[in-house]
Short mmCIF file of C-alpha atoms in Angstrom, two decimals:
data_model
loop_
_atom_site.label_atom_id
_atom_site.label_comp_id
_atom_site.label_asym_id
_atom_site.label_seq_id
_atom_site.Cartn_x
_atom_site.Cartn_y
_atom_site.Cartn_z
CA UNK A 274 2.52 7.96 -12.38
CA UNK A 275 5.05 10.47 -13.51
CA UNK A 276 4.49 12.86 -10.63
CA UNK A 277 7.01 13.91 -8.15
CA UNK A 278 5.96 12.37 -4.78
CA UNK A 279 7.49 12.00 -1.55
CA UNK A 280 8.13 8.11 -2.41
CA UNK A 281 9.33 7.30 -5.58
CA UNK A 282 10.43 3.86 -4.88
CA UNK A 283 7.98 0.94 -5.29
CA UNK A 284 10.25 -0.64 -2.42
CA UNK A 285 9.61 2.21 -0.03
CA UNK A 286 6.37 2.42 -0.40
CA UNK A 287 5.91 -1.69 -0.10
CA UNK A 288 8.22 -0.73 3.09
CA UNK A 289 5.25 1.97 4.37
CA UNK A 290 3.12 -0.62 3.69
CA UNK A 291 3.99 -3.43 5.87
CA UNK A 292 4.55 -0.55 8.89
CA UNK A 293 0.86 0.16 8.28
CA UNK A 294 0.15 -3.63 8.52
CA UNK A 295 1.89 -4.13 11.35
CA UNK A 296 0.38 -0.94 12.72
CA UNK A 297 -3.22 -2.27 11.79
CA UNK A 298 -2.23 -5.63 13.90
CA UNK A 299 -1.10 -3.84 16.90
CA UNK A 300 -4.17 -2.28 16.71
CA UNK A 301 -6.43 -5.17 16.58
CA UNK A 302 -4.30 -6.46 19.03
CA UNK A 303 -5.07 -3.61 21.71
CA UNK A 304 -8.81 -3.56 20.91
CA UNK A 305 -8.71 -7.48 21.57
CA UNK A 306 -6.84 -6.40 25.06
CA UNK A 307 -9.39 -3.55 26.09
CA UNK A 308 -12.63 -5.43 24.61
CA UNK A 309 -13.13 -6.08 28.44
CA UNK A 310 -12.64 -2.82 30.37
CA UNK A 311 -13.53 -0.53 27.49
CA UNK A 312 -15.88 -1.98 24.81
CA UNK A 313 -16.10 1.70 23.30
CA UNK A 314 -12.59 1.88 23.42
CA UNK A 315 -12.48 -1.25 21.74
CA UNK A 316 -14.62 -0.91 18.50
CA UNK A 317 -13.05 2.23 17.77
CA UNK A 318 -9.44 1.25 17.85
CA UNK A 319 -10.90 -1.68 15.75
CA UNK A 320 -12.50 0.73 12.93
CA UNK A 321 -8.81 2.36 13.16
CA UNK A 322 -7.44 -0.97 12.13
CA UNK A 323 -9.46 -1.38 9.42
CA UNK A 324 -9.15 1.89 8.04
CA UNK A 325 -5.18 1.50 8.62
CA UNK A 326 -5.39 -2.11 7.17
CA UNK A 327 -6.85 -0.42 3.88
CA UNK A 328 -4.41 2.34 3.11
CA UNK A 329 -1.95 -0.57 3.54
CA UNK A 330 -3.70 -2.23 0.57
CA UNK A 331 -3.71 0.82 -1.01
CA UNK A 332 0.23 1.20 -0.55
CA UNK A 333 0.73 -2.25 -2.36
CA UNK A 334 -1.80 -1.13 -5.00
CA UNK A 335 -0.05 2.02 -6.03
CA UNK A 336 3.35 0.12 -5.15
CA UNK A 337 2.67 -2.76 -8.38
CA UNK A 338 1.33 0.41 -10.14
CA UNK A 339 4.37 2.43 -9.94
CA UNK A 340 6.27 -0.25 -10.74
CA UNK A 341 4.86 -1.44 -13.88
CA UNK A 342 5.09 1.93 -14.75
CA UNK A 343 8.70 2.40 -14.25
CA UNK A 344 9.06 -1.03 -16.41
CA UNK A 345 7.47 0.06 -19.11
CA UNK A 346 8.92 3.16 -18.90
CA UNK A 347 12.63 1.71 -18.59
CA UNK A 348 11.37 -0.74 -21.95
CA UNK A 349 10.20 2.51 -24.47
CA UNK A 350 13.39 3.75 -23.49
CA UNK A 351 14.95 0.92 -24.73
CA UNK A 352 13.03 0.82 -27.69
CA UNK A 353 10.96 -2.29 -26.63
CA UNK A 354 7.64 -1.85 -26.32
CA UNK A 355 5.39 -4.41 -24.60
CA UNK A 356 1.76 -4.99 -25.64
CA UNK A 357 -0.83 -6.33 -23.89
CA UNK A 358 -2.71 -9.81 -24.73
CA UNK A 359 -6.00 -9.93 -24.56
#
């Protein structure tokens, strides 16, 4: 988690991933509209959508990652460290 990426934010990359959410609905939306005059058309803008749909999952993922890591980061530099209870 301590690598330099283009997104640092947990926010902006929550943000990318609602575009890519809505971007996966348009896209189901469009393969609903052309499942009549192009069926081919159709299941491939719906693998599209799924395939969107899942790096949008993935965006929340590493979102909830980066920012538990920033927290814990932020508390050792406070001097309180937080354990885990299992």
């Amino acid at each position: 988690m301590a690598a330099v990426t283009p997104l640092q934010s947990p926010g902006a990359i929550t943000a990318v991933g609602v575009v890519l959410v809505i971007l996966s609905g348009l896209m189901v939306f469009l393969a609903v509209a052309a499942a009549e005059s192009e069926p081919d058309a159709s299941v491939y803008s719906g693998i599209m959508a799924v395939l969107v749909l899942g790096g949008a999952i993935w965006a929340f993922i590493i979102a909830g990652r980066r920012r538990r890591w920033l927290r814990e980061r932020a508390e050792k530099a406070r001097g309180q460290v937080h354990t885990k209870k299992s």
